[in-house]
Amino acid sequence: MQEIDIAQSFLSKYSEFIQIGILGIFIPAVIWIWNKLKHVNIEISFSFGSSIICPNNSFTELKLINHTSKDFTIRRIDVVLFDEENKYILKLHDTPFKLSANDVKEIDIAQVSYYSIQGGDIVDIKNLLMSRDFYFKLNPIKRRFFVDKWYKNIVRRWKLLFLKSKTLSMLVFEIDGITRSLEWEHVVRFDLNGKKEFCLFKRDFIVGPTLNLLIPVRHGGTFNPQLVGEILTSFGATNIQIKKLMDTNHIEPRKLGKAKYPKHPKGKVHTITSKDIYSLKHTSGVE
């Protein structure tokens, strides 16, 4: 009984100090949880796509929204993708800019032909995007912008500390300023309606970026320079010149990560399309 009396006396004497101590811990904890649960500070969204001439998916646009009353100077934007063994750092933008308070900044990202690991293996990062295994980093802001809610990434964030870092490089192959893949076999230049035009072709079809021309081969045939010339002549083209692309090379990029297929109703098969990638477009939440 004596110990209970001593404890009650202590609590009665120092109750105000104890209450202040509890509030000193409780209030900051509530503020921290509130800041985590709401969309705060900076919101990031992005676009990811491809084209007929360059079918390999790549980042094409970033959008930053500053929800704070502070101005930031952003020197560099990286995206960090990761799997079970490595994290791959891709530099998306390295031109400094000012992100003013309550302002919106849109950044166009030049399309690339391929991503490669430190200038070596050509890779496909689509699986990592679909699995949400990536985040953005802004320099010098020391934060990570994950695509999932913070509480879904607790295990991942610990895992990231032990992964090896590798650099993703951008490889760009162009024809007349238009980014292309290495699968095209010939380039054809010609005059049409007083303008200089061009198209690309390979065995299964030809495509013209300015003509919006896409003609697949029918009846199991294959294109050849003579057939391409005849098709373009029928469109009214003149001064047709055909040149073989010396760096033609069919490449199957190595896929990074394992694809996690979206949930679908029982008994129905879901086909992954570009829309599944675009569904990840709106990315927000700050660590």
Coordinates of C-alpha atoms in Angstrom, one line a residue:
M1 CA 0.0 0.0 0.0
Q2 CA 2.9 2.3 0.8
E3 CA 4.2 2.0 -2.8
I4 CA 0.8 2.9 -4.2
D5 CA 0.5 5.9 -2.0
I6 CA 4.0 7.1 -3.1
A7 CA 3.0 6.6 -6.8
Q8 CA -0.3 8.5 -6.3
S9 CA 1.5 11.3 -4.5
F10 CA 4.1 11.5 -7.3
L11 CA 1.4 11.6 -10.0
S12 CA -0.6 14.3 -8.1
K13 CA 2.5 16.4 -7.6
Y14 CA 3.8 16.3 -11.1
S15 CA 0.6 15.7 -13.0
E16 CA 0.9 19.0 -14.9
F17 CA 4.4 18.2 -16.1
I18 CA 3.3 14.7 -17.2
Q19 CA 0.4 16.1 -19.2
I20 CA 2.7 18.6 -20.9
G21 CA 5.2 15.8 -21.7
I22 CA 2.4 13.7 -23.2
L23 CA 1.1 16.6 -25.2
G24 CA 4.6 17.3 -26.4
I25 CA 4.8 13.9 -27.8
F26 CA 1.2 13.5 -29.0
I27 CA 0.8 16.8 -30.9
P28 CA 4.0 16.4 -33.1
A29 CA 3.0 12.8 -33.8
V30 CA -0.5 13.9 -34.9
I31 CA 1.0 16.6 -37.1
W32 CA 3.4 14.1 -38.7
I33 CA 0.7 11.6 -39.4
W34 CA -1.6 14.3 -40.9
N35 CA 1.2 15.5 -43.2
K36 CA 1.7 12.0 -44.4
L37 CA -1.9 11.3 -45.1
K38 CA -2.7 14.4 -47.1
H39 CA -1.2 15.5 -50.4
V40 CA 1.4 18.0 -49.4
N41 CA 4.3 20.0 -50.7
I42 CA 5.0 19.0 -54.3
E43 CA 3.0 16.9 -56.7
I44 CA 4.6 15.1 -59.6
S45 CA 2.8 13.6 -62.7
F46 CA 4.3 12.2 -65.8
S47 CA 3.6 10.9 -69.3
F48 CA 5.1 7.7 -70.7
G49 CA 4.6 6.7 -74.3
S50 CA 5.9 5.5 -77.7
S51 CA 5.3 6.0 -81.4
I52 CA 5.2 3.8 -84.6
I53 CA 8.7 5.0 -85.5
C54 CA 10.1 4.5 -82.0
P55 CA 7.9 1.8 -80.3
N56 CA 10.0 1.6 -77.2
N57 CA 8.3 3.3 -74.2
S58 CA 10.1 6.3 -72.6
F59 CA 9.3 9.2 -70.4
T60 CA 7.9 12.2 -72.5
E61 CA 6.7 14.8 -70.0
L62 CA 6.9 15.8 -66.3
K63 CA 4.6 18.1 -64.5
L64 CA 5.4 19.6 -61.1
I65 CA 2.9 21.4 -58.9
N66 CA 4.2 23.3 -55.9
H67 CA 1.5 23.3 -53.2
T68 CA 3.7 25.3 -50.7
S69 CA 4.3 29.0 -50.1
K70 CA 8.0 28.5 -50.8
D71 CA 10.1 28.9 -53.9
F72 CA 12.5 26.1 -54.9
T73 CA 15.4 25.9 -57.3
I74 CA 15.5 22.5 -58.9
R75 CA 18.8 21.6 -60.4
R76 CA 18.1 18.0 -61.4
I77 CA 15.3 15.5 -61.6
D78 CA 16.0 11.7 -61.4
V79 CA 13.7 8.7 -61.6
V80 CA 14.9 5.7 -59.6
L81 CA 13.6 2.3 -60.7
F82 CA 14.3 -0.8 -58.7
D83 CA 13.9 -4.6 -58.7
E84 CA 15.0 -7.3 -56.2
E85 CA 18.7 -6.7 -56.8
N86 CA 19.4 -3.3 -58.2
K87 CA 18.1 0.2 -58.3
Y88 CA 18.5 2.0 -61.7
I89 CA 19.1 5.7 -61.7
L90 CA 17.8 7.6 -64.8
K91 CA 18.6 11.3 -65.1
L92 CA 15.4 12.9 -66.7
H93 CA 16.3 16.6 -66.5
D94 CA 19.4 18.5 -65.5
T95 CA 18.7 22.1 -66.5
P96 CA 18.2 24.2 -63.3
F97 CA 14.8 26.0 -63.0
K98 CA 12.8 27.8 -60.4
L99 CA 9.6 26.3 -59.1
S100 CA 7.8 29.2 -57.6
A101 CA 5.3 29.1 -54.7
N102 CA 1.9 27.6 -55.8
D103 CA 3.2 27.4 -59.3
V104 CA 3.0 24.6 -62.0
K105 CA 6.0 23.6 -64.1
E106 CA 5.7 21.4 -67.2
I107 CA 8.9 19.9 -68.7
D108 CA 9.1 18.1 -72.0
I109 CA 11.4 15.1 -72.0
A110 CA 13.0 14.3 -75.4
Q111 CA 12.1 10.8 -76.6
V112 CA 14.8 8.2 -76.6
S113 CA 15.3 5.1 -78.7
Y114 CA 16.4 2.8 -75.9
Y115 CA 17.4 2.8 -72.2
S116 CA 20.6 0.9 -71.4
I117 CA 22.3 -0.1 -68.2
Q118 CA 25.5 2.0 -68.0
G119 CA 25.9 1.9 -71.8
G120 CA 25.6 -1.9 -71.9
D121 CA 22.4 -4.0 -72.1
I122 CA 19.3 -2.5 -73.7
V123 CA 16.4 -2.7 -71.2
D124 CA 12.7 -2.3 -71.1
I125 CA 11.4 -0.6 -67.9
K126 CA 7.7 -1.1 -68.5
N127 CA 7.4 -3.9 -65.9
L128 CA 8.9 -1.7 -63.1
L129 CA 6.5 1.1 -64.0
M130 CA 3.5 -1.2 -63.9
S131 CA 4.6 -2.7 -60.6
R132 CA 5.1 0.9 -59.2
D133 CA 8.7 0.0 -58.4
F134 CA 10.1 3.5 -58.9
Y135 CA 10.2 7.0 -57.4
F136 CA 11.3 10.5 -58.3
K137 CA 14.1 12.5 -56.7
L138 CA 14.5 16.3 -56.9
N139 CA 17.9 17.9 -56.2
P140 CA 18.5 19.6 -53.9
I141 CA 15.2 18.7 -52.1
K142 CA 16.1 15.7 -50.0
R143 CA 12.9 13.8 -50.5
R144 CA 11.6 10.8 -52.5
F145 CA 8.4 11.0 -54.4
F146 CA 6.8 7.5 -54.5
V147 CA 3.9 6.5 -56.8
D148 CA 2.2 4.6 -54.0
K149 CA 1.1 5.9 -50.6
W150 CA 3.9 6.1 -48.0
Y151 CA 2.5 3.3 -45.8
K152 CA 2.7 0.9 -48.8
N153 CA 6.4 1.5 -49.2
I154 CA 7.8 1.0 -45.7
V155 CA 9.3 -2.4 -46.6
R156 CA 10.5 -1.2 -50.0
R157 CA 12.3 1.8 -48.5
W158 CA 14.3 -0.4 -46.1
K159 CA 15.1 -2.7 -49.0
L160 CA 16.4 0.2 -51.1
L161 CA 19.2 0.8 -48.7
F162 CA 20.8 -2.6 -49.6
L163 CA 20.4 -2.5 -53.4
K164 CA 23.3 -1.9 -55.8
S165 CA 23.0 1.3 -57.8
K166 CA 23.3 1.3 -61.6
T167 CA 23.0 4.1 -64.1
L168 CA 20.5 4.0 -66.9
S169 CA 21.7 5.7 -70.1
M170 CA 19.7 7.2 -72.9
L171 CA 20.4 6.0 -76.5
V172 CA 19.0 8.2 -79.3
F173 CA 19.0 7.3 -83.0
E174 CA 17.5 9.9 -85.3
I175 CA 16.4 10.4 -88.9
D176 CA 15.8 14.1 -89.9
G177 CA 15.4 15.0 -86.3
I178 CA 12.9 12.2 -85.5
T179 CA 13.8 9.6 -82.9
R180 CA 13.6 6.0 -84.2
S181 CA 14.4 2.5 -83.2
L182 CA 17.1 0.4 -84.9
E183 CA 14.7 -1.9 -86.6
W184 CA 14.2 0.2 -89.7
E185 CA 16.1 -1.0 -92.7
H186 CA 15.9 1.8 -95.3
V187 CA 15.2 5.6 -95.4
V188 CA 13.5 7.0 -98.4
R189 CA 13.7 10.7 -99.2
F190 CA 11.5 12.3 -101.9
D191 CA 9.7 15.5 -103.0
L192 CA 5.9 15.9 -102.5
N193 CA 3.8 19.0 -103.1
G194 CA 6.9 21.2 -103.1
K195 CA 8.2 19.8 -99.8
K196 CA 11.1 17.5 -98.9
E197 CA 9.7 14.4 -97.2
F198 CA 10.9 11.0 -96.0
C199 CA 9.7 7.7 -94.8
L200 CA 11.2 4.5 -93.3
F201 CA 10.5 1.0 -94.3
K202 CA 11.3 -2.6 -93.3
R203 CA 10.1 -6.0 -94.5
D204 CA 6.6 -5.7 -93.0
F205 CA 5.5 -2.1 -93.5
I206 CA 6.5 1.5 -94.4
V207 CA 5.7 4.6 -92.4
G208 CA 6.1 8.3 -93.2
P209 CA 6.1 10.7 -90.2
T210 CA 4.9 13.7 -92.2
L211 CA 2.6 11.8 -94.6
N212 CA 1.0 9.9 -91.8
L213 CA 1.6 6.9 -94.1
L214 CA 1.4 3.4 -92.7
I215 CA 1.0 0.6 -95.3
P216 CA 1.3 -3.0 -94.1
V217 CA 2.3 -5.7 -96.5
R218 CA -0.5 -7.9 -97.6
H219 CA -0.7 -11.5 -98.9
G220 CA 2.6 -12.4 -97.1
G221 CA 4.7 -10.2 -99.3
T222 CA 7.8 -8.1 -98.4
F223 CA 8.8 -4.6 -99.2
N224 CA 11.6 -3.8 -101.5
P225 CA 13.0 -0.6 -103.0
Q226 CA 11.1 -1.0 -106.2
L227 CA 7.7 -1.6 -104.5
V228 CA 8.3 1.4 -102.1
G229 CA 9.1 3.6 -105.2
E230 CA 5.9 2.5 -106.9
I231 CA 3.8 3.2 -103.8
L232 CA 5.3 6.7 -103.3
T233 CA 4.9 7.5 -107.0
S234 CA 1.2 6.7 -106.7
F235 CA 1.0 9.3 -104.0
G236 CA 2.6 11.8 -106.4
A237 CA 6.1 11.7 -105.0
T238 CA 9.1 12.6 -107.2
N239 CA 12.9 12.6 -106.9
I240 CA 12.8 9.4 -104.8
Q241 CA 16.1 8.4 -103.2
I242 CA 16.4 5.2 -101.2
K243 CA 19.3 4.6 -98.8
K244 CA 20.0 1.6 -96.6
L245 CA 20.5 2.3 -92.9
M246 CA 23.9 0.9 -91.9
D247 CA 23.1 0.6 -88.2
T248 CA 20.0 -1.5 -88.7
N249 CA 19.7 -4.0 -85.8
H250 CA 16.7 -5.9 -84.4
I251 CA 16.8 -5.5 -80.6
E252 CA 14.8 -7.3 -78.0
P253 CA 15.3 -5.2 -74.8
R254 CA 15.8 -7.1 -71.6
K255 CA 12.8 -6.6 -69.3
L256 CA 13.5 -5.4 -65.8
G257 CA 11.3 -6.6 -63.0
K258 CA 8.3 -8.9 -63.1
A259 CA 5.0 -7.6 -64.6
K260 CA 2.1 -7.5 -62.1
Y261 CA -1.0 -7.8 -64.1
P262 CA -4.0 -5.6 -63.1
K263 CA -6.8 -7.3 -61.3
H264 CA -9.6 -8.5 -63.6
P265 CA -13.0 -10.2 -63.1
K266 CA -12.9 -13.9 -62.7
G267 CA -13.0 -15.8 -66.0
K268 CA -11.9 -12.8 -68.0
V269 CA -8.4 -12.3 -69.5
H270 CA -6.9 -8.9 -69.2
T271 CA -4.6 -7.7 -71.9
I272 CA -2.1 -5.1 -70.9
T273 CA -2.2 -2.0 -73.1
S274 CA -0.7 1.4 -73.0
K275 CA -3.7 2.5 -71.0
D276 CA -2.4 0.6 -68.0
I277 CA 0.8 2.6 -68.1
Y278 CA -1.1 5.9 -68.4
S279 CA -3.2 4.9 -65.3
L280 CA 0.0 5.6 -63.3
K281 CA 0.2 9.1 -64.7
H282 CA -0.9 11.0 -61.5
T283 CA 1.8 10.6 -58.9
S284 CA 1.9 12.4 -55.6
G285 CA 2.9 12.1 -52.0
V286 CA 6.1 13.2 -50.4
E287 CA 8.4 11.3 -48.1

